[in-house]
PDB file of N, CA and C in Angstrom:
ATOM      1  N   MET A   5     -66.920  29.462  -1.798  1.00 49.00           N
ATOM      2  CA  MET A   5     -66.082  30.600  -2.157  1.00 49.00           C
ATOM      3  C   MET A   5     -66.685  31.910  -1.655  1.00 49.00           C
ATOM      4  N   GLU A   6     -67.999  32.017  -1.707  1.00 56.00           N
ATOM      5  CA  GLU A   6     -68.661  33.240  -1.251  1.00 56.00           C
ATOM      6  C   GLU A   6     -68.394  33.489   0.233  1.00 56.00           C
ATOM      7  N   GLN A   7     -68.351  32.395   1.027  1.00 58.00           N
ATOM      8  CA  GLN A   7     -68.091  32.549   2.459  1.00 58.00           C
ATOM      9  C   GLN A   7     -66.696  33.131   2.695  1.00 58.00           C
ATOM     10  N   ILE A   8     -65.733  32.720   1.896  1.00 62.00           N
ATOM     11  CA  ILE A   8     -64.365  33.223   2.059  1.00 62.00           C
ATOM     12  C   ILE A   8     -64.305  34.721   1.787  1.00 62.00           C
ATOM     13  N   LYS A   9     -65.017  35.186   0.778  1.00 71.00           N
ATOM     14  CA  LYS A   9     -65.016  36.614   0.450  1.00 71.00           C
ATOM     15  C   LYS A   9     -65.563  37.453   1.596  1.00 71.00           C
ATOM     16  N   ASN A  10     -66.525  36.921   2.336  1.00 80.00           N
ATOM     17  CA  ASN A  10     -67.175  37.680   3.399  1.00 80.00           C
ATOM     18  C   ASN A  10     -66.582  37.417   4.778  1.00 80.00           C
ATOM     19  N   SER A  11     -65.444  36.744   4.848  1.00 84.00           N
ATOM     20  CA  SER A  11     -64.818  36.410   6.129  1.00 84.00           C
ATOM     21  C   SER A  11     -63.741  37.431   6.468  1.00 84.00           C
ATOM     22  N   ARG A  12     -63.637  37.717   7.752  1.00 87.00           N
ATOM     23  CA  ARG A  12     -62.624  38.666   8.218  1.00 87.00           C
ATOM     24  C   ARG A  12     -61.983  38.130   9.491  1.00 87.00           C
ATOM     25  N   ILE A  13     -60.677  38.320   9.604  1.00 86.00           N
ATOM     26  CA  ILE A  13     -59.959  38.002  10.845  1.00 86.00           C
ATOM     27  C   ILE A  13     -59.111  39.225  11.188  1.00 86.00           C
ATOM     28  N   LEU A  14     -59.237  39.696  12.420  1.00 89.00           N
ATOM     29  CA  LEU A  14     -58.412  40.794  12.909  1.00 89.00           C
ATOM     30  C   LEU A  14     -57.641  40.280  14.116  1.00 89.00           C
ATOM     31  N   LEU A  15     -56.339  40.261  14.005  1.00 87.00           N
ATOM     32  CA  LEU A  15     -55.480  39.752  15.076  1.00 87.00           C
ATOM     33  C   LEU A  15     -54.643  40.905  15.617  1.00 87.00           C
ATOM     34  N   ASN A  16     -54.785  41.197  16.888  1.00 90.00           N
ATOM     35  CA  ASN A  16     -53.980  42.229  17.542  1.00 90.00           C
ATOM     36  C   ASN A  16     -53.075  41.561  18.563  1.00 90.00           C
ATOM     37  N   ILE A  17     -51.773  41.656  18.355  1.00 88.00           N
ATOM     38  CA  ILE A  17     -50.835  41.131  19.348  1.00 88.00           C
ATOM     39  C   ILE A  17     -50.604  42.245  20.363  1.00 88.00           C
ATOM     40  N   ILE A  18     -50.958  41.965  21.610  1.00 91.00           N
ATOM     41  CA  ILE A  18     -50.921  42.975  22.662  1.00 91.00           C
ATOM     42  C   ILE A  18     -49.556  42.996  23.339  1.00 91.00           C
ATOM     43  N   SER A  19     -49.049  41.826  23.718  1.00 91.00           N
ATOM     44  CA  SER A  19     -47.725  41.777  24.346  1.00 91.00           C
ATOM     45  C   SER A  19     -47.167  40.368  24.270  1.00 91.00           C
ATOM     46  N   ARG A  20     -45.873  40.283  24.504  1.00 87.00           N
ATOM     47  CA  ARG A  20     -45.212  38.976  24.536  1.00 87.00           C
ATOM     48  C   ARG A  20     -44.305  38.940  25.748  1.00 87.00           C
ATOM     49  N   ASN A  21     -44.396  37.851  26.495  1.00 87.00           N
ATOM     50  CA  ASN A  21     -43.574  37.689  27.692  1.00 87.00           C
ATOM     51  C   ASN A  21     -43.056  36.258  27.691  1.00 87.00           C
ATOM     52  N   GLY A  22     -41.821  36.076  27.278  1.00 84.00           N
ATOM     53  CA  GLY A  22     -41.252  34.728  27.200  1.00 84.00           C
ATOM     54  C   GLY A  22     -42.013  33.889  26.192  1.00 84.00           C
ATOM     55  N   ASP A  23     -42.591  32.784  26.663  1.00 80.00           N
ATOM     56  CA  ASP A  23     -43.344  31.890  25.784  1.00 80.00           C
ATOM     57  C   ASP A  23     -44.815  32.255  25.680  1.00 80.00           C
ATOM     58  N   LYS A  24     -45.222  33.346  26.302  1.00 83.00           N
ATOM     59  CA  LYS A  24     -46.640  33.716  26.289  1.00 83.00           C
ATOM     60  C   LYS A  24     -46.867  34.924  25.396  1.00 83.00           C
ATOM     61  N   ILE A  25     -47.885  34.843  24.576  1.00 83.00           N
ATOM     62  CA  ILE A  25     -48.306  35.979  23.760  1.00 83.00           C
ATOM     63  C   ILE A  25     -49.748  36.280  24.126  1.00 83.00           C
ATOM     64  N   ILE A  26     -50.015  37.533  24.428  1.00 89.00           N
ATOM     65  CA  ILE A  26     -51.391  37.950  24.689  1.00 89.00           C
ATOM     66  C   ILE A  26     -51.886  38.623  23.418  1.00 89.00           C
ATOM     67  N   PHE A  27     -53.010  38.129  22.913  1.00 87.00           N
ATOM     68  CA  PHE A  27     -53.547  38.705  21.691  1.00 87.00           C
ATOM     69  C   PHE A  27     -55.063  38.713  21.737  1.00 87.00           C
ATOM     70  N   SER A  28     -55.636  39.582  20.924  1.00 89.00           N
ATOM     71  CA  SER A  28     -57.089  39.565  20.758  1.00 89.00           C
ATOM     72  C   SER A  28     -57.375  39.149  19.324  1.00 89.00           C
ATOM     73  N   LEU A  29     -58.422  38.380  19.175  1.00 87.00           N
ATOM     74  CA  LEU A  29     -58.785  37.850  17.863  1.00 87.00           C
ATOM     75  C   LEU A  29     -60.260  38.146  17.637  1.00 87.00           C
ATOM     76  N   ASN A  30     -60.539  38.942  16.625  1.00 89.00           N
ATOM     77  CA  ASN A  30     -61.922  39.227  16.247  1.00 89.00           C
ATOM     78  C   ASN A  30     -62.150  38.630  14.868  1.00 89.00           C
ATOM     79  N   TYR A  31     -63.280  37.991  14.692  1.00 86.00           N
ATOM     80  CA  TYR A  31     -63.550  37.367  13.403  1.00 86.00           C
ATOM     81  C   TYR A  31     -65.032  37.411  13.091  1.00 86.00           C
ATOM     82  N   SER A  32     -65.326  37.331  11.822  1.00 88.00           N
ATOM     83  CA  SER A  32     -66.725  37.240  11.391  1.00 88.00           C
ATOM     84  C   SER A  32     -66.782  36.406  10.126  1.00 88.00           C
ATOM     85  N   GLY A  33     -67.886  35.717   9.957  1.00 85.00           N
ATOM     86  CA  GLY A  33     -68.096  34.923   8.753  1.00 85.00           C
ATOM     87  C   GLY A  33     -67.327  33.615   8.716  1.00 85.00           C
ATOM     88  N   ILE A  34     -66.813  33.169   9.866  1.00 82.00           N
ATOM     89  CA  ILE A  34     -66.024  31.935   9.922  1.00 82.00           C
ATOM     90  C   ILE A  34     -66.587  31.064  11.043  1.00 82.00           C
ATOM     91  N   ASP A  35     -66.707  29.738  10.803  1.00 83.00           N
ATOM     92  CA  ASP A  35     -67.218  28.864  11.884  1.00 83.00           C
ATOM     93  C   ASP A  35     -66.186  28.760  12.992  1.00 83.00           C
ATOM     94  N   THR A  36     -66.676  28.417  14.157  1.00 81.00           N
ATOM     95  CA  THR A  36     -65.821  28.265  15.336  1.00 81.00           C
ATOM     96  C   THR A  36     -64.754  27.203  15.113  1.00 81.00           C
ATOM     97  N   ASP A  37     -65.085  26.111  14.433  1.00 82.00           N
ATOM     98  CA  ASP A  37     -64.098  25.054  14.171  1.00 82.00           C
ATOM     99  C   ASP A  37     -62.937  25.581  13.337  1.00 82.00           C
ATOM    100  N   LYS A  38     -63.237  26.414  12.370  1.00 82.00           N
ATOM    101  CA  LYS A  38     -62.181  26.965  11.507  1.00 82.00           C
ATOM    102  C   LYS A  38     -61.288  27.928  12.293  1.00 82.00           C
ATOM    103  N   ILE A  39     -61.886  28.708  13.197  1.00 81.00           N
ATOM    104  CA  ILE A  39     -61.095  29.619  14.021  1.00 81.00           C
ATOM    105  C   ILE A  39     -60.177  28.822  14.941  1.00 81.00           C
ATOM    106  N   GLN A  40     -60.658  27.709  15.458  1.00 84.00           N
ATOM    107  CA  GLN A  40     -59.822  26.835  16.301  1.00 84.00           C
ATOM    108  C   GLN A  40     -58.616  26.350  15.499  1.00 84.00           C
ATOM    109  N   ASP A  41     -58.829  25.929  14.252  1.00 86.00           N
ATOM    110  CA  ASP A  41     -57.724  25.507  13.385  1.00 86.00           C
ATOM    111  C   ASP A  41     -56.751  26.661  13.162  1.00 86.00           C
ATOM    112  N   PHE A  42     -57.280  27.863  12.950  1.00 82.00           N
ATOM    113  CA  PHE A  42     -56.450  29.037  12.704  1.00 82.00           C
ATOM    114  C   PHE A  42     -55.574  29.349  13.917  1.00 82.00           C
ATOM    115  N   THR A  43     -56.155  29.324  15.123  1.00 81.00           N
ATOM    116  CA  THR A  43     -55.369  29.642  16.315  1.00 81.00           C
ATOM    117  C   THR A  43     -54.319  28.568  16.592  1.00 81.00           C
ATOM    118  N   ASN A  44     -54.635  27.310  16.317  1.00 85.00           N
ATOM    119  CA  ASN A  44     -53.635  26.240  16.463  1.00 85.00           C
ATOM    120  C   ASN A  44     -52.479  26.451  15.494  1.00 85.00           C
ATOM    121  N   LEU A  45     -52.792  26.790  14.255  1.00 84.00           N
ATOM    122  CA  LEU A  45     -51.764  27.054  13.249  1.00 84.00           C
ATOM    123  C   LEU A  45     -50.931  28.269  13.640  1.00 84.00           C
ATOM    124  N   LEU A  46     -51.573  29.301  14.134  1.00 81.00           N
ATOM    125  CA  LEU A  46     -50.867  30.504  14.568  1.00 81.00           C
ATOM    126  C   LEU A  46     -49.866  30.175  15.674  1.00 81.00           C
ATOM    127  N   GLY A  47     -50.270  29.352  16.628  1.00 80.00           N
ATOM    128  CA  GLY A  47     -49.371  28.934  17.704  1.00 80.00           C
ATOM    129  C   GLY A  47     -48.157  28.201  17.169  1.00 80.00           C
ATOM    130  N   LYS A  48     -48.357  27.332  16.187  1.00 83.00           N
ATOM    131  CA  LYS A  48     -47.233  26.591  15.599  1.00 83.00           C
ATOM    132  C   LYS A  48     -46.280  27.528  14.872  1.00 83.00           C
ATOM    133  N   VAL A  49     -46.830  28.491  14.152  1.00 82.00           N
ATOM    134  CA  VAL A  49     -45.994  29.434  13.396  1.00 82.00           C
ATOM    135  C   VAL A  49     -45.164  30.292  14.349  1.00 82.00           C
ATOM    136  N   LEU A  50     -45.767  30.722  15.447  1.00 74.00           N
ATOM    137  CA  LEU A  50     -45.064  31.618  16.364  1.00 74.00           C
ATOM    138  C   LEU A  50     -44.037  30.917  17.243  1.00 74.00           C
ATOM    139  N   PHE A  51     -44.255  29.642  17.568  1.00 72.00           N
ATOM    140  CA  PHE A  51     -43.413  28.998  18.577  1.00 72.00           C
ATOM    141  C   PHE A  51     -42.579  27.835  18.076  1.00 72.00           C
ATOM    142  N   GLU A  52     -42.671  27.458  16.808  1.00 67.00           N
ATOM    143  CA  GLU A  52     -41.854  26.335  16.340  1.00 67.00           C
ATOM    144  C   GLU A  52     -40.839  26.786  15.331  1.00 67.00           C
TER     145      GLU A  52
END
């Protein structure tokens, strides 16, 4: 639980062109595996 309190995700959507979205993702306090899960979920939410 302590790790969740200290975690941050900043997502900036820069542009969208058809099926492509350019974004920047800054994060801290989260393992790389969890960020991979987050970006996969984000893709599903945006495109399905």
